[in-house]
XYZ file of C-alpha atoms in Angstrom:
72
model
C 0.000 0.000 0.000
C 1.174 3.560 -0.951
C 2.210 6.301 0.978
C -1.117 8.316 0.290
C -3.455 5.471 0.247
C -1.961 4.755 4.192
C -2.911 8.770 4.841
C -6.148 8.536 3.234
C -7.144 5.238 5.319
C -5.840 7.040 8.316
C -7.855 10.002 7.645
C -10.923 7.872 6.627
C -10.469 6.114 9.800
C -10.358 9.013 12.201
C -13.574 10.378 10.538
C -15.289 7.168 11.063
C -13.881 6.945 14.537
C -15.426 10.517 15.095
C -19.073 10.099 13.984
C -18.639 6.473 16.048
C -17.850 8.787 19.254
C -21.006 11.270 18.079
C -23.104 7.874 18.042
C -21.916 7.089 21.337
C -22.742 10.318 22.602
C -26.017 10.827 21.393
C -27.877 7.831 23.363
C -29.642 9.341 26.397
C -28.496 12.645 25.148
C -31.512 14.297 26.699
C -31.714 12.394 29.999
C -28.213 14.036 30.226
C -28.906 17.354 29.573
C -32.105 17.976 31.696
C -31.230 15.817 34.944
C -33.885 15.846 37.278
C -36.261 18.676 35.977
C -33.190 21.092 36.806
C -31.376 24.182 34.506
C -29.981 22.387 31.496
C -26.664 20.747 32.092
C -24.055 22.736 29.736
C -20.891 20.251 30.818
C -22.666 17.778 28.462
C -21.946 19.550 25.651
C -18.549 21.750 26.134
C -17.151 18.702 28.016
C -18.506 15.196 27.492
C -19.065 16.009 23.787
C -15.598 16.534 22.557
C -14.326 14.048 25.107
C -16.611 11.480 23.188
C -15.551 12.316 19.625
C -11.517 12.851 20.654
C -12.131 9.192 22.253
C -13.677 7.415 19.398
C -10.877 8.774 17.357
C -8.125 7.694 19.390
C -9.917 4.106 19.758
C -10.112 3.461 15.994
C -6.871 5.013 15.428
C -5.344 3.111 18.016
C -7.106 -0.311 16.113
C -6.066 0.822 12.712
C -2.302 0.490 13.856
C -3.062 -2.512 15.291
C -4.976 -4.454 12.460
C -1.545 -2.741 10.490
C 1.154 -3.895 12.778
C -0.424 -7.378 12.614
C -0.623 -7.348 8.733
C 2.962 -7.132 8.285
């Protein structure tokens, strides 16, 4: 496999691994945000959010090396 066609699976990957993290994030999303009847909860979105899509990336990065590292 080429140079560009390793960034452009690594690139495809990360994207993947972000809207997997999004997924992730949205179930119960509004459970979350309005606990108990209360003000909204804004730490849902400015924190848990990003936290969730920065994960999934790392995870399916993390994979990707690993499925790569075992295919040599």
């Amino acid at each position: 496999m080429g140079q560009r066609m390793q960034a452009v699976a690594g690139c495809l990957t990360a994207a993947v691994g972000a809207g997997a993290g999004l997924a992730v994030w949205t179930v119960d999303f509004r459970h979350r945000f309005s606990r108990f009847e209360q003000t909204p909860d804004w730490s849902v979105l400015y924190a848990e959010l990003p936290l969730a899509v920065l994960g999934g990336i790392a995870v399916s990065l993390c994979v990707w090396a690993l499925v790569r590292r075992i295919g040599r």
